PDB file of N, CA and C in Angstrom:
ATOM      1  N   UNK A   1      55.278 -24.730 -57.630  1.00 36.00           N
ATOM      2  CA  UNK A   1      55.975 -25.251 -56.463  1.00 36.00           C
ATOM      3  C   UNK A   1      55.804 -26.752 -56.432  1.00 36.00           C
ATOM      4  N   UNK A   2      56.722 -27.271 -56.248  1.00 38.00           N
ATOM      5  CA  UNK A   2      56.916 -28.724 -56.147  1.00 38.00           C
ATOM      6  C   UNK A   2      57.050 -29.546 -54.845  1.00 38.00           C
ATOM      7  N   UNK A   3      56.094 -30.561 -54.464  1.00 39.00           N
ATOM      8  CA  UNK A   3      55.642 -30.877 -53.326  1.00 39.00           C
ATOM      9  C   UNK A   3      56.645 -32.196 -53.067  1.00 39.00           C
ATOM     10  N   UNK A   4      57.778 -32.238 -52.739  1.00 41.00           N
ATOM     11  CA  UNK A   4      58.872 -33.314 -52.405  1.00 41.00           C
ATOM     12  C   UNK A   4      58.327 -33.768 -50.836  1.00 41.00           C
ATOM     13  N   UNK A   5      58.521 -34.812 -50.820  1.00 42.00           N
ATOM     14  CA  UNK A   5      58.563 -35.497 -49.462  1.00 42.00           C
ATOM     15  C   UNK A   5      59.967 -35.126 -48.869  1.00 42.00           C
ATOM     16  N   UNK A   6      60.808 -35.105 -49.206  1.00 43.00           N
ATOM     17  CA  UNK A   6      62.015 -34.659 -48.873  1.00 43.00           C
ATOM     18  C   UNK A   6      61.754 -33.247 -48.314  1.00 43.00           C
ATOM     19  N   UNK A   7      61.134 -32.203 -48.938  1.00 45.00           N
ATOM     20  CA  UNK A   7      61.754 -30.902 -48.951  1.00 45.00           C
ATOM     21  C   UNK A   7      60.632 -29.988 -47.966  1.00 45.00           C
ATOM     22  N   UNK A   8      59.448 -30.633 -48.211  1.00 50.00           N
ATOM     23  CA  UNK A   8      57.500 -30.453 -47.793  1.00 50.00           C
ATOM     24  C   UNK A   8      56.888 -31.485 -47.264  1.00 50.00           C
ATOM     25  N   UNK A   9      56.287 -30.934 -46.415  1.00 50.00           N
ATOM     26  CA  UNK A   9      54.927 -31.861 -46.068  1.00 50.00           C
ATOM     27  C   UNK A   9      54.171 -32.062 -46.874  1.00 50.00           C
ATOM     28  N   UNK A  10      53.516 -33.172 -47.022  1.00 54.00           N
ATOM     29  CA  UNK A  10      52.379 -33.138 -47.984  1.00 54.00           C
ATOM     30  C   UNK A  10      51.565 -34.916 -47.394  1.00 54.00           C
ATOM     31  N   UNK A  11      50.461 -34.235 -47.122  1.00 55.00           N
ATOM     32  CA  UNK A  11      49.532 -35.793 -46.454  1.00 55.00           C
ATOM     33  C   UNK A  11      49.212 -36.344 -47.911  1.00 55.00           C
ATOM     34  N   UNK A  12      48.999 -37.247 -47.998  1.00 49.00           N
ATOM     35  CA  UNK A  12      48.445 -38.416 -49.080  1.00 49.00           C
ATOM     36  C   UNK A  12      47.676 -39.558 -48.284  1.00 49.00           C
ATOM     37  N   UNK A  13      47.237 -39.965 -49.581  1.00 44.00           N
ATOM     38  CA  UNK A  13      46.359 -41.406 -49.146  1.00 44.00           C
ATOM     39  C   UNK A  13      47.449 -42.924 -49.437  1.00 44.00           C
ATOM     40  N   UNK A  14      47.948 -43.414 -49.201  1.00 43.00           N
ATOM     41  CA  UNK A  14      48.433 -44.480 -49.490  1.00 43.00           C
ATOM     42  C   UNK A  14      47.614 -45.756 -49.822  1.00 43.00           C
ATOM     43  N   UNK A  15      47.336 -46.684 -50.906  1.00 39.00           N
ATOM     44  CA  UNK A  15      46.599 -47.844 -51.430  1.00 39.00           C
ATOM     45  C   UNK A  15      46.144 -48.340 -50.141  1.00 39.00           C
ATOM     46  N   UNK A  16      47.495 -48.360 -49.374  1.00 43.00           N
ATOM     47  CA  UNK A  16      47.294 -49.781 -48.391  1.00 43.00           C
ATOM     48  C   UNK A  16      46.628 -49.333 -46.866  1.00 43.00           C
ATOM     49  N   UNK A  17      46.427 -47.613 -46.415  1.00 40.00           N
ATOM     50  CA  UNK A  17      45.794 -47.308 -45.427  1.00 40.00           C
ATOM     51  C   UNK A  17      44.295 -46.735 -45.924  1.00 40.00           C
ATOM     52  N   UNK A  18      43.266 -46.655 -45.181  1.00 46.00           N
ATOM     53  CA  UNK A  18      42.002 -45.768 -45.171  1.00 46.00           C
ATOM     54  C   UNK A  18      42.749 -44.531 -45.275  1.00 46.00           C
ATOM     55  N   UNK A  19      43.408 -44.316 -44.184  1.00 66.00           N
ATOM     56  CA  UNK A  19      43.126 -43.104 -43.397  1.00 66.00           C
ATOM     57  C   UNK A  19      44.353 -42.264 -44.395  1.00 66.00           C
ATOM     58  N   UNK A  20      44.404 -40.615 -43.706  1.00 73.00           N
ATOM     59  CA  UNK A  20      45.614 -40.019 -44.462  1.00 73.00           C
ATOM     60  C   UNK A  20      46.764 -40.213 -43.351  1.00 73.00           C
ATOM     61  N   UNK A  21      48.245 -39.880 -44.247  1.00 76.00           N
ATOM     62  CA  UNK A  21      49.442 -40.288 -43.593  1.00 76.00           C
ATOM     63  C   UNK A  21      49.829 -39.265 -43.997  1.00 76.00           C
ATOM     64  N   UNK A  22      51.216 -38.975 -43.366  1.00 72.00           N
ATOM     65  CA  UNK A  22      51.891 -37.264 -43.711  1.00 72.00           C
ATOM     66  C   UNK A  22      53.695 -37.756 -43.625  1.00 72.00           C
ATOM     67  N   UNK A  23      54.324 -36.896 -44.603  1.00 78.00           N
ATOM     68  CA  UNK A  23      55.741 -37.234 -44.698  1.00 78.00           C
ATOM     69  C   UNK A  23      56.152 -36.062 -44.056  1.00 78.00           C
ATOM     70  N   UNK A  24      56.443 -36.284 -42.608  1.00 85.00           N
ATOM     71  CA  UNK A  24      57.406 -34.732 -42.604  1.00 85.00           C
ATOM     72  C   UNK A  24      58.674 -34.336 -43.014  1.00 85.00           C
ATOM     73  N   UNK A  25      58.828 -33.178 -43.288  1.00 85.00           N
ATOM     74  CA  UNK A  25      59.926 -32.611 -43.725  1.00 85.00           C
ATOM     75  C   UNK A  25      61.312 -32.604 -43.116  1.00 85.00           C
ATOM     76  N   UNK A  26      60.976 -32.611 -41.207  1.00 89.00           N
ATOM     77  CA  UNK A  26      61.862 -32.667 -40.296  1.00 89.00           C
ATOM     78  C   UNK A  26      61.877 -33.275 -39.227  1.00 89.00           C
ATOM     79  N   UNK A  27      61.380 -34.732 -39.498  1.00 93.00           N
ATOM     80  CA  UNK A  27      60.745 -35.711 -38.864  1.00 93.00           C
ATOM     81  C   UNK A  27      62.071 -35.868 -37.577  1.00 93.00           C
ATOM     82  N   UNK A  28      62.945 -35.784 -37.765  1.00 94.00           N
ATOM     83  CA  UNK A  28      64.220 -36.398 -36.803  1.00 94.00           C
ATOM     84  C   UNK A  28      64.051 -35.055 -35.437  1.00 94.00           C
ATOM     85  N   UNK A  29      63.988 -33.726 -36.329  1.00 95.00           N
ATOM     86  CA  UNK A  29      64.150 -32.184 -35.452  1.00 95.00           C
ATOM     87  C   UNK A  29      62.434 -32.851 -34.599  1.00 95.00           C
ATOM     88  N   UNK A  30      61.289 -33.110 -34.838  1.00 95.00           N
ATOM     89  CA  UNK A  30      60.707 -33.172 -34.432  1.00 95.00           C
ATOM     90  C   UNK A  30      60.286 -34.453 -33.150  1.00 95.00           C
ATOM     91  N   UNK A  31      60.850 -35.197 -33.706  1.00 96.00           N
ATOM     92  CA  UNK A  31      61.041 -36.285 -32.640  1.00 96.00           C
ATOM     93  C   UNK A  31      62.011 -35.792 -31.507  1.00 96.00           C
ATOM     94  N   UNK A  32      63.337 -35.029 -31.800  1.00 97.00           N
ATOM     95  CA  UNK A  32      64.106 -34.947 -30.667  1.00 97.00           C
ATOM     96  C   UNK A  32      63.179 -34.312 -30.107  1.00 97.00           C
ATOM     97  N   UNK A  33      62.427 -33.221 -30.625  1.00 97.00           N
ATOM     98  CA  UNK A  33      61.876 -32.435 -29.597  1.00 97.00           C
ATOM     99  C   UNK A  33      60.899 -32.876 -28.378  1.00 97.00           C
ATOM    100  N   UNK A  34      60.027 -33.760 -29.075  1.00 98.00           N
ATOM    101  CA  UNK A  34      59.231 -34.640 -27.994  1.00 98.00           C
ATOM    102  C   UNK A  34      59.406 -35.737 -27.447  1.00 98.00           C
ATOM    103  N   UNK A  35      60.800 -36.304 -27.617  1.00 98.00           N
ATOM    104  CA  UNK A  35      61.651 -36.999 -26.705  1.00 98.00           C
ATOM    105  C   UNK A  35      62.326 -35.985 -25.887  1.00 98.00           C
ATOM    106  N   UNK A  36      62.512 -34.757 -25.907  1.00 98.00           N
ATOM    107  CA  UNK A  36      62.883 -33.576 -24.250  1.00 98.00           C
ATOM    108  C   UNK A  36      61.705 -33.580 -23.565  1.00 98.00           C
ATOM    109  N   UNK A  37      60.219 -33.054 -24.761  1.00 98.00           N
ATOM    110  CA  UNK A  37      59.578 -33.020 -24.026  1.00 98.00           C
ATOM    111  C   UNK A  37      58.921 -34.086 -22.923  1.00 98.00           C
ATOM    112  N   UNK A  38      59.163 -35.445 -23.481  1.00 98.00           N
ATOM    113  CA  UNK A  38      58.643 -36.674 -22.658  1.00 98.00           C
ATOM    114  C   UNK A  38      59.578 -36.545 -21.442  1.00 98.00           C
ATOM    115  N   UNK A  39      60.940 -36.552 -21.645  1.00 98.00           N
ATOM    116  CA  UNK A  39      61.863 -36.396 -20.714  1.00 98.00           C
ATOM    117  C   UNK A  39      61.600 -35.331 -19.385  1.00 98.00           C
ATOM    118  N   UNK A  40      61.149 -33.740 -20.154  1.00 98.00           N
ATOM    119  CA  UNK A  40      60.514 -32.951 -18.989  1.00 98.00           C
ATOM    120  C   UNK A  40      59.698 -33.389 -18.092  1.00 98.00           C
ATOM    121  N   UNK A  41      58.264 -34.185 -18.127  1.00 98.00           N
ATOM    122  CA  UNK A  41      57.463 -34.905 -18.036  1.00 98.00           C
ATOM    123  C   UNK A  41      57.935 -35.817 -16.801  1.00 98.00           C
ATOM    124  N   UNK A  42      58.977 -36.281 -17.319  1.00 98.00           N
ATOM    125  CA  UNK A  42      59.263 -37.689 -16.906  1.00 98.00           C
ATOM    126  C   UNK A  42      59.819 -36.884 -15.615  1.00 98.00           C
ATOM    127  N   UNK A  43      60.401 -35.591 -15.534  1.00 98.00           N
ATOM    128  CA  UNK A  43      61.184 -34.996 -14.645  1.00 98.00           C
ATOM    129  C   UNK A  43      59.743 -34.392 -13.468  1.00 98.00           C
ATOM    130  N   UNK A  44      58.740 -33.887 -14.087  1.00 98.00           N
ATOM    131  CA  UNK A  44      58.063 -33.102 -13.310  1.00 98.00           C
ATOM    132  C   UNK A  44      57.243 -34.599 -12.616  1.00 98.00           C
ATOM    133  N   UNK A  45      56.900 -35.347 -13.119  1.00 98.00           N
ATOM    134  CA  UNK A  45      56.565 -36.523 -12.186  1.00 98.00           C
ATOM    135  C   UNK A  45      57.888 -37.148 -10.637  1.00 98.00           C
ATOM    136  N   UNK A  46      59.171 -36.475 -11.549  1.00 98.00           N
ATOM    137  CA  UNK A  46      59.869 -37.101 -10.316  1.00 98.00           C
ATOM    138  C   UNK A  46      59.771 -35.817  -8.912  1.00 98.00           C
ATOM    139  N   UNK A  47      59.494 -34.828  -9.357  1.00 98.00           N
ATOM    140  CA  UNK A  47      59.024 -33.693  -8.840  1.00 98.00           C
ATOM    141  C   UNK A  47      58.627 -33.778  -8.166  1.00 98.00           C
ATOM    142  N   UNK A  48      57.119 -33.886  -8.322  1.00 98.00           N
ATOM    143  CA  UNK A  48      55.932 -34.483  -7.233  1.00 98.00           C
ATOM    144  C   UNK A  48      56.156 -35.677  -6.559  1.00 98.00           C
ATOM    145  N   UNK A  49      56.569 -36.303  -7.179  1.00 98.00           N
ATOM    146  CA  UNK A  49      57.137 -37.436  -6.029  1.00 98.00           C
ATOM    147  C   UNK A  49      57.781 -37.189  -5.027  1.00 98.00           C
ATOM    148  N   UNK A  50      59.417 -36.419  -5.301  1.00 98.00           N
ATOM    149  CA  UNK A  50      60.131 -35.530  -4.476  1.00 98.00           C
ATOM    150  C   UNK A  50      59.532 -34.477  -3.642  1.00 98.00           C
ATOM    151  N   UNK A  51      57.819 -34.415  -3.372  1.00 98.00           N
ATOM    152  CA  UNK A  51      57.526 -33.120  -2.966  1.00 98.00           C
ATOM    153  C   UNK A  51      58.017 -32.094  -3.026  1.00 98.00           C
ATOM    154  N   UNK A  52      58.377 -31.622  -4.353  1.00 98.00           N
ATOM    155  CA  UNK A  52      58.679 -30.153  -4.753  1.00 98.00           C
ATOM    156  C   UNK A  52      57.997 -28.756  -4.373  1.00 98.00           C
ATOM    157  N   UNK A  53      58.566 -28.255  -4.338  1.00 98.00           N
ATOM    158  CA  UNK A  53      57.620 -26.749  -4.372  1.00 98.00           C
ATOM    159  C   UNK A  53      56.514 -26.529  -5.407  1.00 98.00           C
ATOM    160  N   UNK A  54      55.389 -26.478  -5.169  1.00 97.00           N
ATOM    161  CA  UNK A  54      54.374 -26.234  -6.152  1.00 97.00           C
ATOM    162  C   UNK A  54      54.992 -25.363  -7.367  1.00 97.00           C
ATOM    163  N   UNK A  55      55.171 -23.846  -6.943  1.00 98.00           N
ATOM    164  CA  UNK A  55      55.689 -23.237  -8.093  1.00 98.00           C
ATOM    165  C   UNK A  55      56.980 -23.477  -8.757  1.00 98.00           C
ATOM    166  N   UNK A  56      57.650 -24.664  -8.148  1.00 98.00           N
ATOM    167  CA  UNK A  56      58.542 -25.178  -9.173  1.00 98.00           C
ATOM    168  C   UNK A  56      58.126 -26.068 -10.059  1.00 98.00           C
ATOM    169  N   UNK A  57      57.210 -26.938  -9.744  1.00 98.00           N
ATOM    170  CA  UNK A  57      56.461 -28.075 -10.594  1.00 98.00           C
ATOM    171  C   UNK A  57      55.524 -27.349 -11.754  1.00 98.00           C
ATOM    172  N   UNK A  58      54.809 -26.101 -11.408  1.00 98.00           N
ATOM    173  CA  UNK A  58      54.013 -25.219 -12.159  1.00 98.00           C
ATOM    174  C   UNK A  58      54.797 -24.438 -13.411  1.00 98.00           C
ATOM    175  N   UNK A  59      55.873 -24.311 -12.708  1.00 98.00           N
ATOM    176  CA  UNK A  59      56.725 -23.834 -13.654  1.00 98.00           C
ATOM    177  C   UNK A  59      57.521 -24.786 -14.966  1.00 98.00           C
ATOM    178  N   UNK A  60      57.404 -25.951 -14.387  1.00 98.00           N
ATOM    179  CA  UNK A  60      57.776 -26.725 -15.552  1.00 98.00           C
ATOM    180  C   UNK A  60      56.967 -27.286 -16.133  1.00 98.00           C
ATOM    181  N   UNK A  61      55.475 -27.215 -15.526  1.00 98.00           N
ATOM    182  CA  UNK A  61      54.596 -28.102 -16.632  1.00 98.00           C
ATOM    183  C   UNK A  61      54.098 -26.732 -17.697  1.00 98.00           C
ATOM    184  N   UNK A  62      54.464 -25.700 -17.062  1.00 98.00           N
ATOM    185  CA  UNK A  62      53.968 -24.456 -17.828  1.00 98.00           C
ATOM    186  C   UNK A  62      55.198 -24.352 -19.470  1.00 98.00           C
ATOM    187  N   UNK A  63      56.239 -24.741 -18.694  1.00 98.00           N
ATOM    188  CA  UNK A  63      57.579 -25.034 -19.723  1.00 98.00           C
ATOM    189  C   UNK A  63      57.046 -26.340 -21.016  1.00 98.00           C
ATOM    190  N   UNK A  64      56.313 -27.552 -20.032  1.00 98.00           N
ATOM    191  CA  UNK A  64      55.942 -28.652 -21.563  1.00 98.00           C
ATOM    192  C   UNK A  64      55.000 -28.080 -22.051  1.00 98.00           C
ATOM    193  N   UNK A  65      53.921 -27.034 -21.400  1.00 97.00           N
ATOM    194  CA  UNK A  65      53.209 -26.618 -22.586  1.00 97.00           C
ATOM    195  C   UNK A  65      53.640 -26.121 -23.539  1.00 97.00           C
ATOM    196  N   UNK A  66      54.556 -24.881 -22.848  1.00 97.00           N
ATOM    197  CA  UNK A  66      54.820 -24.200 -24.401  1.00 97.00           C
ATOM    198  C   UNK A  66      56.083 -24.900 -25.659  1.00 97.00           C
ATOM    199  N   UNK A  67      56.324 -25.527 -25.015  1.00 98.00           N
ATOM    200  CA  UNK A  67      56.984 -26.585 -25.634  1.00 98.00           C
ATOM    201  C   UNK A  67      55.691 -27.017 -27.028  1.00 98.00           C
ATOM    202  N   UNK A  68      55.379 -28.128 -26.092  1.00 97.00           N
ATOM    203  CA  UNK A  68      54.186 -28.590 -26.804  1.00 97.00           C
ATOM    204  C   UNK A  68      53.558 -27.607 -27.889  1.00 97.00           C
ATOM    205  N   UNK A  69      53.247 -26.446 -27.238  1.00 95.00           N
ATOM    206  CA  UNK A  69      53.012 -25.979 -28.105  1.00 95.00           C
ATOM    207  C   UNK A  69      53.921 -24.918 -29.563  1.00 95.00           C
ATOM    208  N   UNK A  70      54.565 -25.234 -29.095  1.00 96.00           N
ATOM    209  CA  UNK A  70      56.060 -24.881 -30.736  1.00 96.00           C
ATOM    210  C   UNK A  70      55.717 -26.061 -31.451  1.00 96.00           C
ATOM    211  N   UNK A  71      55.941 -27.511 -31.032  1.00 96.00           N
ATOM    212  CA  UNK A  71      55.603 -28.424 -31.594  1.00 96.00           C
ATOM    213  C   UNK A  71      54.485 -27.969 -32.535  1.00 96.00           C
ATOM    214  N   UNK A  72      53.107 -27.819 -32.135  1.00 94.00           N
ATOM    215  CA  UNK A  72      51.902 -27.864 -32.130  1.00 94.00           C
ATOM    216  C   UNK A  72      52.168 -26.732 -33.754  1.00 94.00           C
ATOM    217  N   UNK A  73      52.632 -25.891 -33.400  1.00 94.00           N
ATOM    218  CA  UNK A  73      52.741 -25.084 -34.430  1.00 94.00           C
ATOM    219  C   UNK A  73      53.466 -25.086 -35.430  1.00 94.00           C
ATOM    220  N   UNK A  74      54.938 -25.831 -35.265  1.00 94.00           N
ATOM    221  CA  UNK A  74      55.408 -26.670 -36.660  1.00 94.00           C
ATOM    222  C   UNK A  74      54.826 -27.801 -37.260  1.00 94.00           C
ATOM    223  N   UNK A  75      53.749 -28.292 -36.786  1.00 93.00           N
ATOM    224  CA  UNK A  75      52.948 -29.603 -37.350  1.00 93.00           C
ATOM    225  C   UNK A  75      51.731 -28.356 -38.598  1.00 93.00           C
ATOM    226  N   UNK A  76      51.782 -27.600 -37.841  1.00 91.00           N
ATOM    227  CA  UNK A  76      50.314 -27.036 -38.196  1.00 91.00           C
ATOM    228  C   UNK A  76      51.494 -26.057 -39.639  1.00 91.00           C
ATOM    229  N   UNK A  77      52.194 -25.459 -39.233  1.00 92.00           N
ATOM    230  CA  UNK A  77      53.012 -24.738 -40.504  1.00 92.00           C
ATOM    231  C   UNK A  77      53.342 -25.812 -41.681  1.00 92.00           C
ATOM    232  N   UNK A  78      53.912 -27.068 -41.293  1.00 91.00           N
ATOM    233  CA  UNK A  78      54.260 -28.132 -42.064  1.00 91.00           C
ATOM    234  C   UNK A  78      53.107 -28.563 -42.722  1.00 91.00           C
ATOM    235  N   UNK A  79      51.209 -28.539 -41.876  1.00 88.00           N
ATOM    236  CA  UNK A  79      50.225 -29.151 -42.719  1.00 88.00           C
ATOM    237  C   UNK A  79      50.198 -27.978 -43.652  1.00 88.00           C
ATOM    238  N   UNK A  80      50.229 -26.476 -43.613  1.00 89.00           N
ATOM    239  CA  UNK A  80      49.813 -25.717 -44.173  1.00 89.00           C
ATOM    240  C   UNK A  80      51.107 -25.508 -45.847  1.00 89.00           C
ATOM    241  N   UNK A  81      51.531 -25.621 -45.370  1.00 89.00           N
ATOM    242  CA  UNK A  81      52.936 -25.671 -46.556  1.00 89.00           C
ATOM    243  C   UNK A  81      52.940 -26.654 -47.366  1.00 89.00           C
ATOM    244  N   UNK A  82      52.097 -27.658 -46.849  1.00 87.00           N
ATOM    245  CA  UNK A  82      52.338 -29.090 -47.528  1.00 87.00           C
ATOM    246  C   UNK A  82      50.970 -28.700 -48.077  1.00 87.00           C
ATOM    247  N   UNK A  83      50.548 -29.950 -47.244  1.00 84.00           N
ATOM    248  CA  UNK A  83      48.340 -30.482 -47.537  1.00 84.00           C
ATOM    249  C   UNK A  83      47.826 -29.198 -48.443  1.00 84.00           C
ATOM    250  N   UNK A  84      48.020 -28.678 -47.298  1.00 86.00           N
ATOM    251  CA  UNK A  84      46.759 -27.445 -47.732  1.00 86.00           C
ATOM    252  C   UNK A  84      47.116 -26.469 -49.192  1.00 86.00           C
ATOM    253  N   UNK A  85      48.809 -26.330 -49.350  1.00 86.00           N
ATOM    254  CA  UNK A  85      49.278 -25.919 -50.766  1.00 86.00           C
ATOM    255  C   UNK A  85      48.562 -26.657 -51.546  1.00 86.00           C
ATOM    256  N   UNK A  86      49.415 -28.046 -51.385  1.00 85.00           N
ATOM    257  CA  UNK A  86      48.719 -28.941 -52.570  1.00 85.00           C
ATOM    258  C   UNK A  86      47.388 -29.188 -52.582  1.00 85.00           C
ATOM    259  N   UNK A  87      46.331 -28.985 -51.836  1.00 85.00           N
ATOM    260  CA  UNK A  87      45.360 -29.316 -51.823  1.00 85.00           C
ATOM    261  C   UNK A  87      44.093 -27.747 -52.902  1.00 85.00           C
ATOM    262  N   UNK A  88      44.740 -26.701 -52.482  1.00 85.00           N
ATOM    263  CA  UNK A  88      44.521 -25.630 -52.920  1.00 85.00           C
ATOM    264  C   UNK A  88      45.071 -25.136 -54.627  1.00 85.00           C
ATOM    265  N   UNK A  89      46.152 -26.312 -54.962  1.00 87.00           N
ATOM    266  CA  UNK A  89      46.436 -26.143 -56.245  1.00 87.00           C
ATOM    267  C   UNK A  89      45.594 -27.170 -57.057  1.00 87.00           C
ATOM    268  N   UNK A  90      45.171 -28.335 -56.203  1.00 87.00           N
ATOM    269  CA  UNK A  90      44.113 -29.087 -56.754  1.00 87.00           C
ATOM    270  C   UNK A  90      42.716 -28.908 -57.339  1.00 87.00           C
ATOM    271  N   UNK A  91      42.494 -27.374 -56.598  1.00 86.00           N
ATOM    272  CA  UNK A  91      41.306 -27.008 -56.375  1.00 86.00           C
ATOM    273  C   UNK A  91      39.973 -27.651 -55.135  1.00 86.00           C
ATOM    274  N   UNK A  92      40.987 -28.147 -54.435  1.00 78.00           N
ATOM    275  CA  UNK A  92      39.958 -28.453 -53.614  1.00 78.00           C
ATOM    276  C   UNK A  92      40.049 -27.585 -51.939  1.00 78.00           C
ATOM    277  N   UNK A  93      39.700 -26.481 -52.403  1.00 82.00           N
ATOM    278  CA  UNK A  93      39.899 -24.894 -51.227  1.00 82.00           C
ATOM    279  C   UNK A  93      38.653 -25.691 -50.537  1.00 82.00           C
ATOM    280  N   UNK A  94      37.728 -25.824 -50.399  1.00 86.00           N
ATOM    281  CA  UNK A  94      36.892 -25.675 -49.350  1.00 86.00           C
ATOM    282  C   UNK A  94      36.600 -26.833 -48.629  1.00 86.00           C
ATOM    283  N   UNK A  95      37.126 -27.999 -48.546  1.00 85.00           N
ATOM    284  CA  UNK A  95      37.363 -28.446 -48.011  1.00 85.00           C
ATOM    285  C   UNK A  95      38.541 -28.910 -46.960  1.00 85.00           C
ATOM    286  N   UNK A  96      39.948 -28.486 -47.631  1.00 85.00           N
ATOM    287  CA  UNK A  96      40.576 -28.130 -46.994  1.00 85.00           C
ATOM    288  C   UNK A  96      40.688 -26.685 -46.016  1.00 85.00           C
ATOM    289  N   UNK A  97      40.220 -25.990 -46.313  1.00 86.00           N
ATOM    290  CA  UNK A  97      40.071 -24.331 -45.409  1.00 86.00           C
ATOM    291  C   UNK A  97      38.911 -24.604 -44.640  1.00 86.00           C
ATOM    292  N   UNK A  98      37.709 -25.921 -44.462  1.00 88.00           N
ATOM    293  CA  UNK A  98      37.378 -26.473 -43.360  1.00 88.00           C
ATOM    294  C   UNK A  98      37.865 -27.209 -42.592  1.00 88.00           C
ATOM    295  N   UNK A  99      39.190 -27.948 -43.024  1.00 87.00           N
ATOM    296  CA  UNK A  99      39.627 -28.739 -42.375  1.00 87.00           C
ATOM    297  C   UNK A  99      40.618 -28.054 -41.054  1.00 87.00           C
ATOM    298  N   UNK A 100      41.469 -27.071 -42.115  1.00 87.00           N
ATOM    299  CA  UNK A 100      41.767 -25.799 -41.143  1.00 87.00           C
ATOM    300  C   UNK A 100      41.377 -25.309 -39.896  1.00 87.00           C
ATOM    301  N   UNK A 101      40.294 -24.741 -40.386  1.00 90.00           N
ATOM    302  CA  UNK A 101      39.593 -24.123 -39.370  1.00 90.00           C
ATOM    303  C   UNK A 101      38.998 -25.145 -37.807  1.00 90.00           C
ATOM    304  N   UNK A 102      39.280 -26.474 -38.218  1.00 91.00           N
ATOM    305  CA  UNK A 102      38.572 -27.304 -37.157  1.00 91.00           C
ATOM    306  C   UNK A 102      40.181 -27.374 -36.355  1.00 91.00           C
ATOM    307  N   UNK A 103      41.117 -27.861 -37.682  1.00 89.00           N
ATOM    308  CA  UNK A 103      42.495 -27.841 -37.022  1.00 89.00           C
ATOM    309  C   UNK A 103      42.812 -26.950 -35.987  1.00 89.00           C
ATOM    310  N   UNK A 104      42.901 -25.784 -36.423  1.00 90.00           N
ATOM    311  CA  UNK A 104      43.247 -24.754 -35.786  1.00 90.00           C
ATOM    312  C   UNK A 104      42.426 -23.960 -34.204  1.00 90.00           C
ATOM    313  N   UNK A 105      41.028 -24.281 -34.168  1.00 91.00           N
ATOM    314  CA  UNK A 105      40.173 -24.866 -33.069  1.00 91.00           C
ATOM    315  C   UNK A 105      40.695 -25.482 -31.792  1.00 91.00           C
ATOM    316  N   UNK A 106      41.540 -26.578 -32.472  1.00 90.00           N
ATOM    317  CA  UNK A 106      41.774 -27.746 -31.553  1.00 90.00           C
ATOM    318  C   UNK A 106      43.545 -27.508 -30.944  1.00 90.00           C
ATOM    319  N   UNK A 107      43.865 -26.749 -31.898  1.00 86.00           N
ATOM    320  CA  UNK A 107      45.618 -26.334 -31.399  1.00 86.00           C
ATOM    321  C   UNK A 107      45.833 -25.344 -30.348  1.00 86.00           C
ATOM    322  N   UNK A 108      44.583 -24.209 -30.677  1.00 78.00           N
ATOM    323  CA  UNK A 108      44.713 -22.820 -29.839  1.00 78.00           C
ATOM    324  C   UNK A 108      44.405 -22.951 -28.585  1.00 78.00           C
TER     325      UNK A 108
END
């Protein structure tokens, strides 16, 4: 399997950063999405301002979570398809399947 920036995720190190960077696959699908979700946000603040009904405001911040969290879970499918393939064809399983496990900790 062939790890395209185009086609896969795949984090790398770049010369010019420390840290790792990641190419997503559907970087545009993913931005619209958390430009609605900022937008929801932006709505449930006008909410409370408007003194809304509690369970209408509850109901939409309950809406950016799960939002958020679809997000949350195409980042995490995209690291796993990408990083963690390539990282596992490298041979380097155990450090990545710790990295996982902290990932996945912090999403649920």
């Amino acid at each position: 399997m062939s790890l395209s920036p185009k086609t896969d995720a795949c984090c790398h190190t770049p010369p010019e950063v420390a840290g790792k960077s990641v190419v997503q696959p559907n970087k545009s699908a993913l931005l619209k999405r958390l430009a609605r979700i900022e937008g929801q946000v932006r709505g449930i603040s006008g909410m409370v301002e408007a003194d809304r009904y509690c369970v209408d405001v509850l109901t939409q911040v309950a809406a950016v979570k799960s939002a958020l969290d679809a997000v949350s879970m195409q980042l995490l499918e995209n690291h796993m398809k990408g990083c963690v393939s390539k990282a596992l064809q490298e041979g380097d399983a155990t450090g990545m399947v710790t990295e996982l496990i902290e990932v996945v900790k912090k999403v649920r």
